[in-house]
Amino acid sequence: MNLKKYTDYALRVLIFTGMKSDQELATIKEISEVYTISQEHVRKVVHELVKMELIESVRGRHGGIRMAKPPEEINVGRLVRQLEADFVILECFDKGTNHCVISPGCTLKHVLNRALVAFFKVLEAYTLKDLIKNEEELRELMGL
Amino acid sequence: MNLKKYTDYALRVLIFTGMKSDQELATIKEISEVYTISQEHVRKVVHELVKMELIESVRGRHGGIRMAKPPEEINVGRLVRQLEADFVILECFDKGTNHCVISPGCTLKHVLNRALVAFFKVLEAYTLKDLIKNEEELRELMGL
DNA sequence: AATAAACATGTATTTTGTATACATGTTTAT
DNA sequence: ATAAACATGTATACAAAATACATGTTTATT
Ligand code: SF4
Ligand code: SF4
């Protein structure tokens, strides 16, 4: 049980971009350098985030990316849920492929579901804004 | 983000074995047939559970497995935690391999940790006993 | 003593998903 | 025209999980 690096990278991109002042653009190059992630990966993640309409991209020279909405409107829980799309967790969570005979009477599956709800309930209590409250500290760690 | 089939299989084995009356033995064959899981897989899981001292095995003809402790003493949360051992979740959760520069000031990692705690808190409220409360229903579903 | 039914254990293969890399295209300021 | 940026599709590598195979040991039964 663990999250995809991808999910983390997406959050990192948002943390970086969210810290930029209003119309200032962040670039993939910058981001890849700060976190020492290859540009390829950042590119992919950025692409995804643009499609999700969380960030906007400006092409061409002096282009870059910026937030498509204010950080306080980006919910961490919802974001993680989308990025980790396939919450099958167990066979029976997907009716299509489920073959478990006891499924109709299984308490375990309800228990796991409740646990999952609790997991996201915590995440949903935070927005991107909460993750960049200590801007100066982060900026320093990033060497900016 | 999803659990290993292995983890589920282990729970299934325990659900089945926990339903047997006191000194009655369950066999790998039986279990593999009820759930339509290959004997190989069940064998492996059983082996693991014996090592974890949750079930005992009796070798030789007329052998089988039985609970090593009463169902109400087997905590679902602790069990899942053990079975899913590697809770790295993200790079920074493992100090050894962590390279994320913002780690010392990152709020996200705390948020995720809190979410994980909430997840297990729910699971820890249940024991194997809770999973087999509806014995008759389960027995029927299993075709016993 | 032989046999069969059960668990024990190590190893090998297949499959899947993730992570990573490569190549090429498009846009736009200079 | 060029260079700096994003866009996008594809391919490769790697690791973990799922699955399968093979062989060994124990013990009740006959
Ligand atoms: S045992 Fe319960 S949780 Fe597991 S697959 Fe079957 S129905 Fe789902
Ligand atoms: S961004 Fe935060 S959560 Fe992600 S790896 Fe870095 S420290 Fe951990």
Tab-separated table of C-alpha atoms (C1' of nucleotides) and ligand atoms in Angstrom:
chain	number	residue	atom	x	y	z
A	1	MET	CA	0.000	0.000	0.000
A	2	ASN	CA	1.597	3.165	-1.175
A	3	LEU	CA	0.951	6.157	-3.352
A	4	LYS	CA	2.456	6.668	-6.780
A	5	LYS	CA	5.495	8.897	-7.083
A	6	TYR	CA	3.448	10.565	-9.707
A	7	THR	CA	0.951	11.728	-7.136
A	8	ASP	CA	3.699	13.188	-5.027
A	9	TYR	CA	5.310	14.873	-8.019
A	10	ALA	CA	1.992	16.468	-8.871
A	11	LEU	CA	1.705	17.851	-5.374
A	12	ARG	CA	5.266	19.114	-5.542
A	13	VAL	CA	4.575	20.914	-8.785
A	14	LEU	CA	1.542	22.548	-7.244
A	15	ILE	CA	3.427	23.514	-4.114
A	16	PHE	CA	6.072	25.185	-6.240
A	17	THR	CA	3.674	26.862	-8.616
A	18	GLY	CA	1.325	27.911	-5.836
A	19	MET	CA	4.146	29.826	-4.202
A	20	LYS	CA	4.750	32.017	-7.225
A	21	SER	CA	3.218	35.475	-6.962
A	22	ASP	CA	0.099	36.117	-8.933
A	23	GLN	CA	0.939	36.311	-12.601
A	24	GLU	CA	4.505	35.065	-12.334
A	25	LEU	CA	5.190	31.942	-14.345
A	26	ALA	CA	6.978	28.814	-13.173
A	27	THR	CA	8.810	26.652	-15.698
A	28	ILE	CA	9.242	22.925	-15.968
A	29	LYS	CA	12.979	23.409	-16.014
A	30	GLU	CA	12.955	25.317	-12.743
A	31	ILE	CA	10.802	22.730	-11.052
A	32	SER	CA	12.852	19.807	-12.282
A	33	GLU	CA	15.971	21.491	-10.954
A	34	VAL	CA	14.608	22.371	-7.555
A	35	TYR	CA	13.443	18.835	-6.840
A	36	THR	CA	16.080	17.041	-8.924
A	37	ILE	CA	13.426	15.247	-10.942
A	38	SER	CA	14.035	14.736	-14.658
A	39	GLN	CA	12.291	17.265	-16.872
A	40	GLU	CA	10.496	14.383	-18.569
A	41	HIS	CA	8.631	13.480	-15.431
A	42	VAL	CA	7.742	16.996	-14.539
A	43	ARG	CA	6.533	17.504	-18.077
A	44	LYS	CA	4.152	14.584	-17.846
A	45	VAL	CA	2.796	15.613	-14.503
A	46	VAL	CA	2.334	19.185	-15.660
A	47	HIS	CA	0.509	17.966	-18.696
A	48	GLU	CA	-1.840	16.006	-16.476
A	49	LEU	CA	-2.454	18.940	-14.174
A	50	VAL	CA	-3.253	21.174	-17.109
A	51	LYS	CA	-5.822	18.658	-18.301
A	52	MET	CA	-7.269	18.629	-14.806
A	53	GLU	CA	-7.523	22.406	-15.110
A	54	LEU	CA	-5.574	23.047	-11.966
A	55	ILE	CA	-2.807	24.909	-13.754
A	56	GLU	CA	-2.614	26.842	-17.002
A	57	SER	CA	0.273	26.705	-19.385
A	58	VAL	CA	1.663	29.425	-21.594
A	59	ARG	CA	3.554	28.167	-24.588
A	60	GLY	CA	6.401	29.680	-26.461
A	61	ARG	CA	9.406	31.584	-25.320
A	62	HIS	CA	9.002	33.086	-21.850
A	63	GLY	CA	6.196	30.639	-21.382
A	64	GLY	CA	5.568	28.556	-18.310
A	65	ILE	CA	2.799	27.531	-15.996
A	66	ARG	CA	0.661	29.234	-13.398
A	67	MET	CA	-2.195	28.293	-11.118
A	68	ALA	CA	-5.582	28.121	-12.794
A	69	LYS	CA	-7.305	28.758	-9.469
A	70	PRO	CA	-6.220	30.022	-6.079
A	71	PRO	CA	-4.439	27.498	-3.823
A	72	GLU	CA	-7.197	27.647	-1.240
A	73	GLU	CA	-9.571	26.178	-3.789
A	74	ILE	CA	-7.499	23.094	-4.464
A	75	ASN	CA	-8.537	20.348	-2.094
A	76	VAL	CA	-5.820	17.854	-1.271
A	77	GLY	CA	-8.214	14.981	-0.730
A	78	ARG	CA	-10.004	15.386	-4.003
A	79	LEU	CA	-6.709	15.788	-5.782
A	80	VAL	CA	-5.202	12.606	-4.384
A	81	ARG	CA	-8.393	10.745	-5.134
A	82	GLN	CA	-8.191	11.762	-8.789
A	83	LEU	CA	-4.497	11.060	-9.112
A	84	GLU	CA	-4.792	7.639	-7.538
A	85	ALA	CA	-7.847	6.896	-9.650
A	86	ASP	CA	-8.000	3.127	-9.271
A	87	PHE	CA	-9.170	2.517	-5.756
A	88	VAL	CA	-9.997	-1.098	-6.279
A	89	ILE	CA	-8.165	-1.976	-3.115
A	90	LEU	CA	-9.530	-5.513	-3.247
A	91	GLU	CA	-11.119	-7.864	-5.726
A	92	CYS	CA	-14.641	-7.267	-4.513
A	93	PHE	CA	-14.381	-3.489	-4.902
A	94	ASP	CA	-14.780	-3.966	-8.630
A	95	LYS	CA	-18.038	-5.703	-9.409
A	96	GLY	CA	-16.820	-6.611	-12.867
A	97	THR	CA	-13.915	-8.763	-11.794
A	98	ASN	CA	-15.144	-9.859	-8.389
A	99	HIS	CA	-15.274	-13.593	-7.873
A	100	CYS	CA	-15.211	-13.735	-4.106
A	101	VAL	CA	-18.087	-15.968	-2.986
A	102	ILE	CA	-18.557	-14.422	0.409
A	103	SER	CA	-18.734	-10.899	-0.960
A	104	PRO	CA	-22.490	-10.462	-0.316
A	105	GLY	CA	-22.043	-11.202	3.358
A	106	CYS	CA	-18.510	-9.988	3.955
A	107	THR	CA	-18.000	-7.538	6.795
A	108	LEU	CA	-14.342	-7.007	5.950
A	109	LYS	CA	-15.119	-5.094	2.846
A	110	HIS	CA	-17.274	-2.640	4.750
A	111	VAL	CA	-14.601	-2.211	7.357
A	112	LEU	CA	-12.027	-1.442	4.705
A	113	ASN	CA	-14.353	0.975	3.059
A	114	ARG	CA	-14.880	2.818	6.302
A	115	ALA	CA	-11.122	3.004	6.779
A	116	LEU	CA	-10.710	4.462	3.331
A	117	VAL	CA	-13.369	7.052	3.995
A	118	ALA	CA	-11.529	8.061	7.157
A	119	PHE	CA	-8.296	8.354	5.176
A	120	PHE	CA	-9.777	10.776	2.691
A	121	LYS	CA	-11.722	12.667	5.276
A	122	VAL	CA	-8.414	13.752	6.754
A	123	LEU	CA	-6.972	14.740	3.400
A	124	GLU	CA	-10.101	16.611	2.470
A	125	ALA	CA	-9.648	18.895	5.416
A	126	TYR	CA	-6.673	20.508	3.684
A	127	THR	CA	-6.155	22.683	0.645
A	128	LEU	CA	-3.016	23.516	-1.261
A	129	LYS	CA	-2.941	26.761	0.671
A	130	ASP	CA	-2.311	24.816	3.872
A	131	LEU	CA	0.696	23.182	2.284
A	132	ILE	CA	2.412	26.473	1.475
A	133	LYS	CA	1.699	28.398	4.637
A	134	ASN	CA	5.366	28.314	5.580
A	135	GLU	CA	6.443	29.867	2.311
A	136	GLU	CA	9.685	31.409	3.504
A	137	GLU	CA	10.876	28.131	4.969
A	138	LEU	CA	10.035	26.268	1.786
A	139	ARG	CA	11.663	28.912	-0.351
A	140	GLU	CA	14.823	28.582	1.651
A	141	LEU	CA	14.824	24.799	1.394
A	142	MET	CA	14.438	25.168	-2.339
A	143	GLY	CA	17.392	27.536	-2.425
A	144	LEU	CA	15.460	30.466	-3.838
B	1	MET	CA	-3.135	2.723	-3.827
B	2	ASN	CA	-4.416	-0.739	-3.142
B	3	LEU	CA	-3.835	-3.691	-0.890
B	4	LYS	CA	-2.161	-6.910	-1.983
B	5	LYS	CA	-4.359	-9.846	-2.897
B	6	TYR	CA	-2.179	-11.638	-0.458
B	7	THR	CA	-3.515	-9.560	2.389
B	8	ASP	CA	-7.049	-10.355	1.404
B	9	TYR	CA	-6.294	-14.040	1.010
B	10	ALA	CA	-4.848	-14.087	4.504
B	11	LEU	CA	-8.015	-12.559	5.878
B	12	ARG	CA	-10.106	-15.065	3.950
B	13	VAL	CA	-8.137	-17.953	5.385
B	14	LEU	CA	-8.658	-16.601	8.865
B	15	ILE	CA	-12.356	-16.028	8.279
B	16	PHE	CA	-12.721	-19.625	7.170
B	17	THR	CA	-10.581	-21.112	9.897
B	18	GLY	CA	-12.099	-18.907	12.566
B	19	MET	CA	-15.509	-20.322	11.774
B	20	LYS	CA	-14.478	-23.893	12.471
B	21	SER	CA	-15.542	-25.154	15.891
B	22	ASP	CA	-12.894	-25.382	18.536
B	23	GLN	CA	-10.581	-28.263	17.726
B	24	GLU	CA	-11.855	-28.951	14.238
B	25	LEU	CA	-9.215	-28.631	11.536
B	26	ALA	CA	-9.500	-26.751	8.264
B	27	THR	CA	-7.445	-27.870	5.287
B	28	ILE	CA	-5.737	-25.930	2.538
B	29	LYS	CA	-7.647	-27.952	0.007
B	30	GLU	CA	-10.992	-27.023	1.499
B	31	ILE	CA	-10.114	-23.349	1.613
B	32	SER	CA	-8.780	-23.264	-1.916
B	33	GLU	CA	-11.986	-24.872	-3.122
B	34	VAL	CA	-14.356	-22.590	-1.264
B	35	TYR	CA	-12.729	-19.440	-2.571
B	36	THR	CA	-11.524	-20.871	-5.885
B	37	ILE	CA	-7.974	-19.832	-5.172
B	38	SER	CA	-5.190	-22.175	-6.260
B	39	GLN	CA	-3.853	-24.360	-3.462
B	40	GLU	CA	-0.434	-22.887	-4.085
B	41	HIS	CA	-1.532	-19.462	-3.015
B	42	VAL	CA	-3.400	-20.660	-0.008
B	43	ARG	CA	-0.403	-22.719	0.968
B	44	LYS	CA	1.845	-19.676	0.924
B	45	VAL	CA	-0.533	-17.550	2.899
B	46	VAL	CA	-1.069	-20.292	5.454
B	47	HIS	CA	2.637	-20.680	5.821
B	48	GLU	CA	2.925	-16.984	6.552
B	49	LEU	CA	0.113	-17.026	9.073
B	50	VAL	CA	1.690	-19.947	10.893
B	51	LYS	CA	4.922	-17.989	11.156
B	52	MET	CA	2.936	-15.077	12.526
B	53	GLU	CA	1.560	-17.502	15.119
B	54	LEU	CA	-2.038	-16.741	14.270
B	55	ILE	CA	-2.793	-20.291	13.211
B	56	GLU	CA	-1.284	-23.668	14.049
B	57	SER	CA	-0.723	-26.451	11.578
B	58	VAL	CA	-0.920	-30.166	12.097
B	59	ARG	CA	1.082	-32.191	9.598
B	60	GLY	CA	0.486	-35.644	8.270
B	61	ARG	CA	-2.658	-37.422	7.276
B	62	HIS	CA	-5.781	-35.882	8.794
B	63	GLY	CA	-3.717	-32.814	9.421
B	64	GLY	CA	-4.804	-29.262	8.779
B	65	ILE	CA	-4.827	-25.885	10.418
B	66	ARG	CA	-6.622	-24.309	13.354
B	67	MET	CA	-6.615	-20.965	15.101
B	68	ALA	CA	-3.723	-20.404	17.470
B	69	LYS	CA	-5.744	-17.875	19.422
B	70	PRO	CA	-9.415	-16.954	19.676
B	71	PRO	CA	-10.799	-14.746	16.873
B	72	GLU	CA	-11.552	-11.906	19.262
B	73	GLU	CA	-7.856	-11.573	19.952
B	74	ILE	CA	-6.882	-11.052	16.331
B	75	ASN	CA	-6.965	-7.359	15.543
B	76	VAL	CA	-7.688	-6.532	11.930
B	77	GLY	CA	-5.674	-3.310	11.959
B	78	ARG	CA	-2.551	-4.862	13.351
B	79	LEU	CA	-2.891	-7.751	10.955
B	80	VAL	CA	-3.184	-5.569	7.863
B	81	ARG	CA	-0.300	-3.456	9.052
B	82	GLN	CA	1.922	-6.527	9.281
B	83	LEU	CA	0.797	-7.966	5.982
B	84	GLU	CA	1.308	-4.710	4.122
B	85	ALA	CA	4.665	-4.219	5.817
B	86	ASP	CA	6.165	-1.541	3.581
B	87	PHE	CA	4.320	1.625	4.373
B	88	VAL	CA	6.727	3.899	2.593
B	89	ILE	CA	3.847	5.658	0.894
B	90	LEU	CA	6.187	8.361	-0.361
B	91	GLU	CA	9.875	8.946	-0.860
B	92	CYS	CA	10.296	10.991	2.303
B	93	PHE	CA	8.778	8.268	4.507
B	94	ASP	CA	12.036	6.373	4.209
B	95	LYS	CA	14.918	8.453	5.500
B	96	GLY	CA	17.409	6.241	3.731
B	97	THR	CA	16.246	6.915	0.221
B	98	ASN	CA	14.672	10.323	0.712
B	99	HIS	CA	16.036	13.031	-1.538
B	100	CYS	CA	13.170	15.492	-1.408
B	101	VAL	CA	14.634	18.906	-0.577
B	102	ILE	CA	11.554	20.330	1.043
B	103	SER	CA	11.083	17.370	3.338
B	104	PRO	CA	12.123	19.225	6.522
B	105	GLY	CA	9.444	21.845	6.001
B	106	CYS	CA	6.829	19.853	4.121
B	107	THR	CA	3.316	19.916	5.524
B	108	LEU	CA	2.034	17.380	3.016
B	109	LYS	CA	3.902	14.555	4.597
B	110	HIS	CA	2.320	15.257	7.960
B	111	VAL	CA	-1.093	15.442	6.398
B	112	LEU	CA	-0.606	12.082	4.740
B	113	ASN	CA	0.618	10.600	7.932
B	114	ARG	CA	-2.449	11.773	9.770
B	115	ALA	CA	-4.618	10.250	7.069
B	116	LEU	CA	-2.840	6.947	7.425
B	117	VAL	CA	-3.297	6.987	11.165
B	118	ALA	CA	-7.018	7.554	10.647
B	119	PHE	CA	-7.131	4.645	8.224
B	120	PHE	CA	-5.661	2.216	10.705
B	121	LYS	CA	-7.592	3.580	13.607
B	122	VAL	CA	-10.731	2.371	11.900
B	123	LEU	CA	-9.295	-1.055	11.174
B	124	GLU	CA	-7.996	-1.393	14.689
B	125	ALA	CA	-11.509	-1.117	16.042
B	126	TYR	CA	-12.276	-4.566	14.653
B	127	THR	CA	-11.199	-8.106	15.430
B	128	LEU	CA	-11.571	-11.271	13.404
B	129	LYS	CA	-14.565	-12.070	15.582
B	130	ASP	CA	-16.407	-9.088	14.108
B	131	LEU	CA	-15.819	-10.464	10.625
B	132	ILE	CA	-17.503	-13.779	11.360
B	133	LYS	CA	-20.463	-12.604	13.378
B	134	ASN	CA	-22.827	-13.621	10.576
B	135	GLU	CA	-21.544	-17.178	10.516
B	136	GLU	CA	-24.634	-18.829	9.116
B	137	GLU	CA	-24.796	-16.408	6.214
B	138	LEU	CA	-21.136	-16.914	5.433
B	139	ARG	CA	-21.450	-20.657	5.709
B	140	GLU	CA	-24.278	-20.582	3.239
B	141	LEU	CA	-22.356	-18.423	0.800
B	142	MET	CA	-19.508	-20.878	1.054
B	143	GLY	CA	-21.873	-23.718	0.294
B	144	LEU	CA	-21.232	-25.574	3.545
C	1	DA	C1'	6.246	-51.574	5.101
C	2	DA	C1'	3.679	-49.125	1.752
C	3	DT	C1'	0.575	-45.660	0.720
C	4	DA	C1'	-1.971	-41.595	0.694
C	5	DA	C1'	-3.248	-37.246	2.633
C	6	DA	C1'	-1.781	-33.446	4.483
C	7	DC	C1'	1.563	-29.449	5.352
C	8	DA	C1'	6.653	-27.310	4.258
C	9	DT	C1'	9.658	-24.904	1.454
C	10	DG	C1'	12.419	-23.248	-2.207
C	11	DT	C1'	12.524	-21.695	-6.839
C	12	DA	C1'	11.029	-20.191	-11.310
C	13	DT	C1'	7.979	-17.931	-14.458
C	14	DT	C1'	4.530	-14.688	-15.940
C	15	DT	C1'	2.132	-10.586	-15.663
C	16	DT	C1'	1.306	-5.972	-14.484
C	17	DG	C1'	2.120	-1.453	-13.211
C	18	DT	C1'	5.306	2.028	-12.504
C	19	DA	C1'	9.091	4.629	-13.492
C	20	DT	C1'	12.050	6.362	-16.839
C	21	DA	C1'	13.793	7.760	-21.298
C	22	DC	C1'	13.525	9.165	-26.117
C	23	DA	C1'	11.935	11.509	-30.123
C	24	DT	C1'	9.488	14.792	-32.409
C	25	DG	C1'	6.153	18.541	-32.805
C	26	DT	C1'	4.134	23.197	-31.840
C	27	DT	C1'	4.116	27.848	-30.125
C	28	DT	C1'	5.923	32.479	-29.573
C	29	DA	C1'	9.236	36.227	-28.037
C	30	DT	C1'	13.455	37.961	-29.612
D	1	DA	C1'	15.493	32.520	-38.207
D	2	DT	C1'	16.302	31.034	-33.754
D	3	DA	C1'	15.906	29.642	-29.175
D	4	DA	C1'	13.147	28.792	-25.210
D	5	DA	C1'	9.320	26.986	-23.676
D	6	DC	C1'	5.306	23.556	-23.549
D	7	DA	C1'	2.764	19.211	-26.108
D	8	DT	C1'	2.420	14.546	-27.041
D	9	DG	C1'	3.137	9.898	-28.422
D	10	DT	C1'	5.916	5.962	-27.910
D	11	DA	C1'	9.294	2.850	-26.182
D	12	DT	C1'	12.172	0.797	-22.730
D	13	DA	C1'	13.550	-0.731	-18.168
D	14	DC	C1'	12.552	-2.179	-13.679
D	15	DA	C1'	10.271	-3.974	-9.735
D	16	DA	C1'	6.658	-5.979	-7.405
D	17	DA	C1'	3.095	-8.951	-7.368
D	18	DA	C1'	0.755	-12.906	-8.890
D	19	DT	C1'	1.112	-17.449	-10.286
D	20	DA	C1'	3.029	-21.968	-11.136
D	21	DC	C1'	6.156	-25.849	-10.430
D	22	DA	C1'	8.855	-29.208	-8.029
D	23	DT	C1'	10.277	-31.654	-4.264
D	24	DG	C1'	10.452	-32.709	0.644
D	25	DT	C1'	8.570	-34.095	5.286
D	26	DT	C1'	5.170	-35.838	8.466
D	27	DT	C1'	1.767	-39.150	10.043
D	28	DA	C1'	-2.646	-41.976	9.989
D	29	DT	C1'	-4.242	-45.872	7.716
D	30	DT	C1'	-4.061	-50.367	5.655
E	1	SF4	S1	-13.166	-11.566	1.552
E	1	SF4	FE1	-14.485	-9.781	1.719
E	1	SF4	S2	-13.074	-8.094	1.378
E	1	SF4	FE2	-12.035	-9.916	0.606
E	1	SF4	S3	-12.572	-10.024	-1.570
E	1	SF4	FE3	-14.076	-11.262	-0.465
E	1	SF4	S4	-15.748	-9.847	-0.111
E	1	SF4	FE4	-13.993	-8.592	-0.592
E	2	SF4	S1	6.904	16.836	-1.157
E	2	SF4	FE1	6.560	16.447	1.006
E	2	SF4	S2	5.440	14.537	0.999
E	2	SF4	FE2	6.363	14.702	-1.026
E	2	SF4	S3	8.330	13.617	-0.839
E	2	SF4	FE3	8.723	15.787	-0.426
E	2	SF4	S4	8.589	15.907	1.805
E	2	SF4	FE4	7.581	14.000	1.229
